[in-house]
XYZ file of C-alpha atoms in Angstrom:
458
model
C -59.522 63.276 -76.693
C -57.330 64.561 -73.859
C -58.570 61.840 -71.490
C -58.197 59.168 -74.147
C -54.574 60.181 -74.748
C -53.939 60.159 -70.986
C -55.490 56.692 -70.684
C -53.393 55.246 -73.536
C -50.233 56.900 -72.171
C -50.925 55.443 -68.719
C -51.298 51.922 -70.123
C -48.093 52.244 -72.176
C -46.170 53.513 -69.150
C -47.506 50.648 -67.038
C -46.377 48.079 -69.612
C -42.924 49.675 -69.886
C -42.591 49.873 -66.108
C -43.268 46.155 -65.684
C -41.613 44.712 -68.775
C -38.648 46.995 -69.537
C -37.862 48.780 -66.281
C -38.633 45.665 -64.161
C -40.751 47.583 -61.623
C -42.913 45.264 -59.487
C -46.477 44.996 -60.893
C -48.010 46.211 -57.610
C -46.018 49.449 -57.665
C -46.473 49.910 -61.428
C -50.258 49.483 -61.290
C -50.641 51.700 -58.194
C -48.501 54.492 -59.732
C -50.480 54.211 -62.972
C -53.747 54.485 -61.028
C -52.471 57.575 -59.190
C -51.199 59.143 -62.420
C -54.498 58.448 -64.173
C -56.568 59.721 -61.250
C -54.638 62.988 -61.003
C -55.024 63.764 -64.712
C -58.501 62.330 -65.322
C -60.625 64.721 -63.308
C -60.987 62.950 -59.952
C -61.003 65.557 -57.112
C -58.058 65.468 -54.739
C -60.243 65.484 -51.588
C -63.796 64.449 -50.684
C -66.467 67.120 -51.080
C -70.243 67.388 -51.020
C -72.255 68.521 -54.033
C -75.739 69.160 -52.693
C -76.759 65.903 -51.031
C -74.194 63.865 -52.936
C -70.798 63.083 -51.431
C -68.099 62.994 -54.094
C -65.096 60.870 -53.067
C -61.597 62.227 -53.526
C -58.702 60.350 -55.120
C -57.405 58.881 -51.835
C -60.892 57.586 -50.978
C -61.303 56.089 -54.468
C -57.962 54.295 -54.177
C -58.890 52.964 -50.720
C -62.287 51.742 -51.940
C -60.782 49.963 -54.937
C -58.111 48.303 -52.792
C -60.384 47.142 -49.962
C -63.170 45.876 -52.221
C -60.922 43.128 -53.585
C -59.990 41.848 -50.128
C -63.638 41.970 -49.066
C -64.905 39.976 -52.029
C -62.198 37.505 -52.957
C -59.127 37.666 -50.681
C -60.035 34.743 -48.393
C -61.228 32.660 -51.350
C -57.866 33.009 -53.120
C -55.999 31.945 -49.963
C -58.248 28.910 -49.416
C -57.950 27.787 -53.044
C -54.160 28.063 -52.969
C -53.988 26.137 -49.669
C -55.999 23.263 -51.160
C -53.529 23.115 -54.049
C -50.503 23.156 -51.740
C -51.869 20.269 -49.646
C -52.764 18.193 -52.713
C -49.256 18.717 -54.057
C -47.556 17.804 -50.770
C -49.596 14.640 -50.147
C -49.159 13.187 -53.625
C -52.844 13.746 -54.405
C -51.807 15.521 -57.594
C -49.965 12.354 -58.669
C -52.987 10.259 -57.662
C -55.196 12.383 -59.897
C -52.642 11.928 -62.675
C -52.697 8.168 -62.154
C -56.508 8.164 -62.361
C -56.359 10.046 -65.679
C -53.852 7.540 -67.096
C -56.083 4.639 -66.099
C -59.109 6.389 -67.612
C -57.560 7.431 -70.925
C -55.264 4.434 -71.294
C -51.523 3.941 -71.671
C -51.853 3.682 -75.452
C -52.775 7.377 -75.724
C -49.958 8.867 -73.628
C -50.008 12.364 -75.212
C -53.729 12.784 -74.565
C -53.349 11.332 -71.067
C -50.549 13.796 -70.338
C -52.578 16.783 -71.561
C -55.701 15.837 -69.579
C -53.547 15.050 -66.548
C -52.127 18.579 -66.622
C -55.562 20.111 -67.191
C -57.041 18.408 -64.111
C -54.059 18.891 -61.788
C -53.703 22.618 -62.569
C -57.233 23.429 -61.388
C -55.989 23.684 -57.793
C -52.192 23.750 -58.421
C -50.178 26.524 -60.126
C -49.077 25.492 -63.626
C -45.378 26.037 -62.804
C -45.585 23.782 -59.749
C -47.788 21.311 -61.600
C -45.187 20.874 -64.343
C -42.418 20.236 -61.815
C -44.571 17.722 -59.915
C -45.742 15.849 -63.030
C -42.483 15.947 -65.017
C -41.169 12.652 -63.501
C -44.432 11.003 -64.626
C -43.892 12.452 -68.107
C -40.359 11.070 -68.285
C -41.463 7.647 -67.034
C -44.309 7.479 -69.570
C -41.947 8.454 -72.402
C -39.704 5.596 -71.342
C -42.614 3.151 -71.021
C -44.552 4.050 -74.198
C -41.829 5.266 -76.560
C -43.782 8.487 -77.189
C -41.977 11.656 -78.257
C -40.546 13.586 -75.306
C -41.376 16.881 -77.048
C -44.984 15.815 -77.675
C -45.406 14.866 -74.040
C -43.802 18.120 -72.830
C -45.974 20.305 -75.050
C -49.135 18.378 -74.125
C -48.432 18.588 -70.389
C -47.598 22.303 -70.563
C -50.738 22.990 -72.610
C -53.074 21.135 -70.258
C -51.623 22.859 -67.197
C -51.796 26.293 -68.837
C -55.427 25.960 -69.895
C -56.966 25.412 -66.490
C -54.467 27.893 -64.998
C -56.094 30.754 -66.965
C -59.687 29.484 -67.239
C -60.846 27.633 -64.129
C -61.094 28.845 -60.499
C -59.871 28.339 -57.800
C -56.618 29.180 -59.603
C -55.986 32.769 -58.402
C -55.957 34.455 -61.847
C -59.447 33.472 -63.058
C -60.730 33.700 -59.467
C -59.588 37.329 -59.171
C -60.891 38.095 -62.663
C -64.325 36.702 -61.797
C -64.476 38.853 -58.678
C -63.383 42.017 -60.478
C -66.058 41.488 -63.145
C -68.767 41.045 -60.496
C -68.967 37.252 -60.685
C -67.881 36.358 -57.138
C -71.300 34.763 -56.504
C -71.306 32.957 -59.854
C -68.076 30.973 -59.592
C -69.826 27.764 -60.594
C -70.807 29.336 -63.912
C -67.223 30.567 -64.383
C -65.936 27.028 -63.730
C -68.490 25.572 -66.143
C -67.598 27.952 -68.945
C -63.904 27.408 -68.164
C -64.401 23.693 -68.835
C -66.409 24.330 -72.018
C -63.960 26.934 -73.343
C -61.113 24.445 -72.887
C -62.520 22.130 -75.582
C -61.172 23.847 -78.730
C -57.694 24.582 -77.297
C -57.380 21.063 -75.834
C -58.041 19.592 -79.284
C -55.748 21.984 -81.168
C -52.955 21.611 -78.601
C -53.215 17.806 -78.806
C -52.996 17.848 -82.611
C -50.069 20.282 -82.490
C -48.234 18.266 -79.810
C -48.549 15.085 -81.877
C -47.343 16.938 -84.991
C -44.391 18.816 -83.467
C -43.064 15.661 -81.794
C -42.172 14.304 -85.240
C -40.299 17.508 -86.151
C -38.232 18.352 -83.047
C -36.273 16.264 -80.568
C -35.468 17.081 -76.941
C -31.996 16.698 -75.454
C -33.187 13.909 -73.161
C -34.598 11.610 -75.865
C -31.671 9.182 -75.590
C -31.259 9.577 -71.821
C -34.866 8.584 -71.191
C -34.240 5.231 -72.803
C -31.624 4.573 -70.105
C -33.726 5.928 -67.222
C -33.810 3.658 -64.224
C -36.823 5.159 -62.447
C -40.066 3.588 -63.630
C -43.596 4.907 -63.346
C -44.297 2.526 -60.450
C -41.117 3.604 -58.613
C -42.153 7.250 -58.830
C -45.521 6.408 -57.270
C -43.830 4.275 -54.605
C -41.703 7.252 -53.449
C -44.798 8.650 -51.751
C -45.133 5.409 -49.720
C -48.920 5.633 -49.538
C -50.851 7.737 -52.018
C -54.265 8.876 -50.789
C -57.475 7.153 -51.787
C -58.656 8.327 -55.227
C -61.981 9.701 -54.011
C -60.328 11.447 -51.077
C -57.731 12.961 -53.414
C -60.397 14.494 -55.659
C -62.849 15.422 -52.871
C -61.214 18.803 -51.991
C -61.855 19.894 -55.593
C -65.116 18.093 -56.320
C -67.089 18.754 -53.116
C -66.794 22.592 -53.257
C -67.964 22.482 -56.889
C -70.939 20.300 -55.949
C -71.803 22.601 -53.033
C -71.828 25.663 -55.276
C -73.949 23.740 -57.799
C -76.390 22.823 -55.023
C -76.820 26.497 -54.158
C -77.708 27.300 -57.773
C -80.281 24.493 -57.834
C -81.855 25.666 -54.551
C -82.111 29.242 -55.806
C -83.657 28.067 -59.082
C -86.289 25.946 -57.308
C -86.921 28.590 -54.653
C -86.696 26.354 -51.563
C -86.884 27.996 -48.127
C -86.222 26.981 -44.499
C -83.486 26.882 -41.868
C -81.818 23.766 -43.275
C -81.894 25.310 -46.748
C -80.341 28.513 -45.366
C -77.526 26.464 -43.809
C -76.928 24.648 -47.088
C -76.840 27.993 -48.916
C -74.358 29.238 -46.296
C -72.072 26.264 -47.008
C -72.531 26.845 -50.740
C -71.040 30.326 -50.809
C -67.600 30.287 -52.480
C -65.769 31.066 -49.233
C -67.492 28.349 -47.187
C -67.409 25.797 -50.045
C -63.640 26.211 -50.294
C -63.391 26.069 -46.494
C -65.027 22.631 -46.720
C -62.470 21.802 -49.430
C -59.619 22.806 -47.096
C -61.058 20.587 -44.317
C -61.168 17.647 -46.732
C -57.605 18.395 -47.847
C -56.502 18.340 -44.193
C -58.082 14.865 -43.928
C -55.804 13.841 -46.797
C -52.847 15.140 -44.779
C -53.900 12.983 -41.836
C -54.349 9.911 -44.045
C -50.843 10.372 -45.441
C -49.362 10.971 -41.973
C -48.253 14.502 -42.859
C -50.607 16.494 -40.617
C -47.634 18.058 -38.795
C -46.759 19.910 -42.011
C -50.037 21.870 -42.040
C -48.508 24.944 -40.371
C -45.562 24.946 -42.768
C -47.841 24.535 -45.783
C -50.097 27.347 -44.585
C -47.137 29.661 -44.108
C -45.722 28.841 -47.541
C -49.143 29.350 -49.122
C -49.530 32.799 -47.556
C -46.062 33.743 -48.856
C -47.033 32.578 -52.354
C -50.488 34.136 -52.399
C -49.490 37.459 -50.775
C -48.057 39.055 -53.947
C -51.049 37.838 -55.977
C -53.497 39.354 -53.486
C -51.769 42.723 -53.538
C -51.473 42.781 -57.346
C -55.162 41.856 -57.523
C -56.006 44.690 -55.124
C -53.926 47.094 -57.234
C -55.926 45.968 -60.272
C -59.080 46.781 -58.310
C -57.706 50.272 -57.649
C -57.068 50.825 -61.365
C -60.616 49.741 -62.218
C -62.091 51.994 -59.533
C -60.088 54.987 -60.744
C -61.276 54.416 -64.318
C -64.916 54.056 -63.257
C -64.699 57.172 -61.028
C -63.165 59.386 -63.711
C -64.677 61.021 -66.771
C -63.421 58.009 -68.744
C -66.868 56.504 -68.132
C -68.380 59.354 -70.146
C -65.968 58.684 -73.026
C -66.751 54.974 -72.892
C -70.499 55.697 -72.967
C -70.102 58.172 -75.842
C -68.205 55.601 -77.929
C -70.337 52.655 -76.826
C -71.364 51.746 -80.379
C -67.741 51.468 -81.501
C -66.802 49.391 -78.462
C -69.782 47.085 -79.019
C -68.441 46.497 -82.525
C -65.244 45.132 -81.003
C -67.145 43.295 -78.255
C -65.560 40.174 -76.790
C -62.381 40.616 -78.864
C -61.373 43.784 -76.982
C -60.590 42.109 -73.615
C -58.797 39.301 -75.485
C -56.527 41.700 -77.372
C -55.822 43.791 -74.269
C -54.916 40.704 -72.195
C -52.746 39.380 -75.042
C -50.913 42.736 -75.150
C -50.218 42.583 -71.415
C -49.235 38.906 -71.519
C -46.841 39.234 -74.440
C -45.194 42.368 -73.081
C -45.069 41.522 -69.344
C -44.881 37.713 -69.233
C -47.118 36.908 -66.267
C -50.526 35.455 -67.140
C -51.870 36.241 -63.657
C -50.809 39.900 -63.863
C -52.236 40.128 -67.408
C -55.574 38.713 -66.220
C -55.824 40.961 -63.156
C -54.753 44.146 -64.975
C -57.090 43.557 -67.915
C -60.026 42.749 -65.644
C -59.504 46.006 -63.732
C -59.566 48.008 -66.975
C -62.465 46.129 -68.569
C -64.780 46.030 -65.532
C -66.174 49.588 -65.925
C -66.557 49.051 -69.680
C -68.762 45.938 -69.577
C -72.075 47.763 -70.235
C -70.550 49.772 -73.097
C -69.094 46.626 -74.615
C -72.545 45.035 -74.491
C -71.310 42.455 -71.983
C -73.331 43.358 -68.897
C -75.236 40.111 -68.191
C -73.661 37.453 -65.925
C -73.190 35.064 -68.865
C -71.602 37.773 -71.025
C -69.364 38.857 -68.134
C -68.321 35.205 -67.727
C -67.428 35.001 -71.413
C -65.419 38.209 -70.932
C -63.558 36.438 -68.120
C -62.848 33.584 -70.548
C -61.684 36.017 -73.271
C -59.257 37.605 -70.801
C -57.985 34.125 -69.898
C -57.498 33.289 -73.583
C -55.563 36.509 -74.100
C -53.375 35.766 -71.086
C -52.171 32.595 -72.870
C -51.137 34.515 -75.980
C -48.181 34.038 -75.900
C -45.752 32.473 -73.410
C -42.168 33.310 -74.345
C -38.824 34.293 -72.795
C -40.230 36.897 -70.373
C -42.541 34.280 -68.817
C -41.214 32.098 -65.975
C -43.424 29.240 -67.194
C -41.565 29.251 -70.528
C -38.300 28.503 -68.711
C -39.895 25.828 -66.516
C -41.207 24.031 -69.596
C -38.028 24.337 -71.672
C -35.608 23.450 -68.858
C -37.545 20.462 -67.516
C -38.452 19.456 -71.072
C -34.751 19.476 -72.056
C -35.127 22.029 -74.864
C -33.095 25.120 -75.685
C -34.678 28.562 -76.203
C -35.087 28.192 -79.974
C -36.909 24.868 -79.643
C -38.983 26.372 -76.835
C -40.231 29.052 -79.226
C -40.984 26.482 -81.936
C -42.893 24.241 -79.511
C -44.294 25.815 -76.331
C -44.600 29.415 -77.581
C -46.229 28.394 -80.852
C -48.590 26.078 -78.984
C -49.730 28.881 -76.648
C -50.450 31.055 -79.700
C -52.535 28.284 -81.260
C -54.369 27.674 -77.979
C -55.116 31.368 -77.462
C -56.492 31.803 -80.992
C -58.566 28.615 -80.905
C -59.919 29.587 -77.476
C -61.064 33.049 -78.596
C -62.697 31.520 -81.686
C -64.724 29.221 -79.428
C -65.519 32.085 -77.040
C -66.619 34.292 -79.940
C -68.964 31.558 -81.171
C -70.391 31.165 -77.664
C -70.887 34.962 -77.446
C -73.046 34.812 -80.581
C -75.220 32.160 -78.923
C -75.451 33.759 -75.465
């Protein structure tokens, strides 16, 4: 009971530190880990018990921190660099254009939602909204669709892949923390599948709410001078469609090829080389090389150094927060909390897949950042997977999806994405709550319903 009280107190303090006292997540998580380690029975220094070496608290913290960089650090950087290059070259707009042509101009709300869902796989949802907002405005002008419907649909599509599908840093870090670094293809596949229910519910809600609420720019858009074609023309020469999608598609195909080879059991030097290229790090390295080709095609190759520098600045905080989450998970697994978890395994199994969802939703609602909510929850849940009855790779993947669903629930005033959506969507705070916030609640609930159904099957 003492350890349980300490654990709950540590989590509450961490939430207060980040949400109320505005302490940086890295510092808050590291201090929480230290506080928990000191009070949870971890020895202060290394010692030997017979032939077994027991690590002290400093060693445990170092192991938890370094393990994240070893397993996923480079992968996060490579994935973010692909997204930055696709954004800079107009490839994100090219992908959007392909979606519009595929879905059709007569279904603009659906086209906008799917556009956001595809673009946000490599690009952060905040950046994706800024990049695609001119397309949204032009399509509202061209089709006469509701500005609010288009805003909500775009925000929903971007948010979904942001929390579900690697190589976006949040789900990528979550997969690594839960031991799925070598199963990223499965995480991507389930991320796509688990998007189905929330895509449908968000589309229905976006269509509905557009008839109830108007944005401030509804009348201005009718007078807009910039057309859809003019927006595309600003980039002079958009990349070829296949080249624009190659940095995303080829790494996925490479990782799929590795799974097929392992299933068939092929051997040989050529097969070994293919398997080498199919590891997540090398597959994304191939993706970066293809993205650089896009830079050359667009005549922007001189910006590679600048883009790399900006990417490292953006990814740095995420890497360190992820590493801090790894420290928290290591401290929990090294303490006597594991004994408590094992003792109450039956109760935890009764909660099952809902527990990581509720914990992530608590962090998201209180702290605002979906990425921090994902990373923090994954660090806490990782040692509990066997006790929750979620130890197999498929079950761990569904846990990753449940954490992602929780990290959507809900986006409100303490979330930077909320302000991006409301400001660019020309809505005040009250309308933002009635549209974007309510939509994220609906998406989170519909997502966990689908995930729960899948957990019964798998």
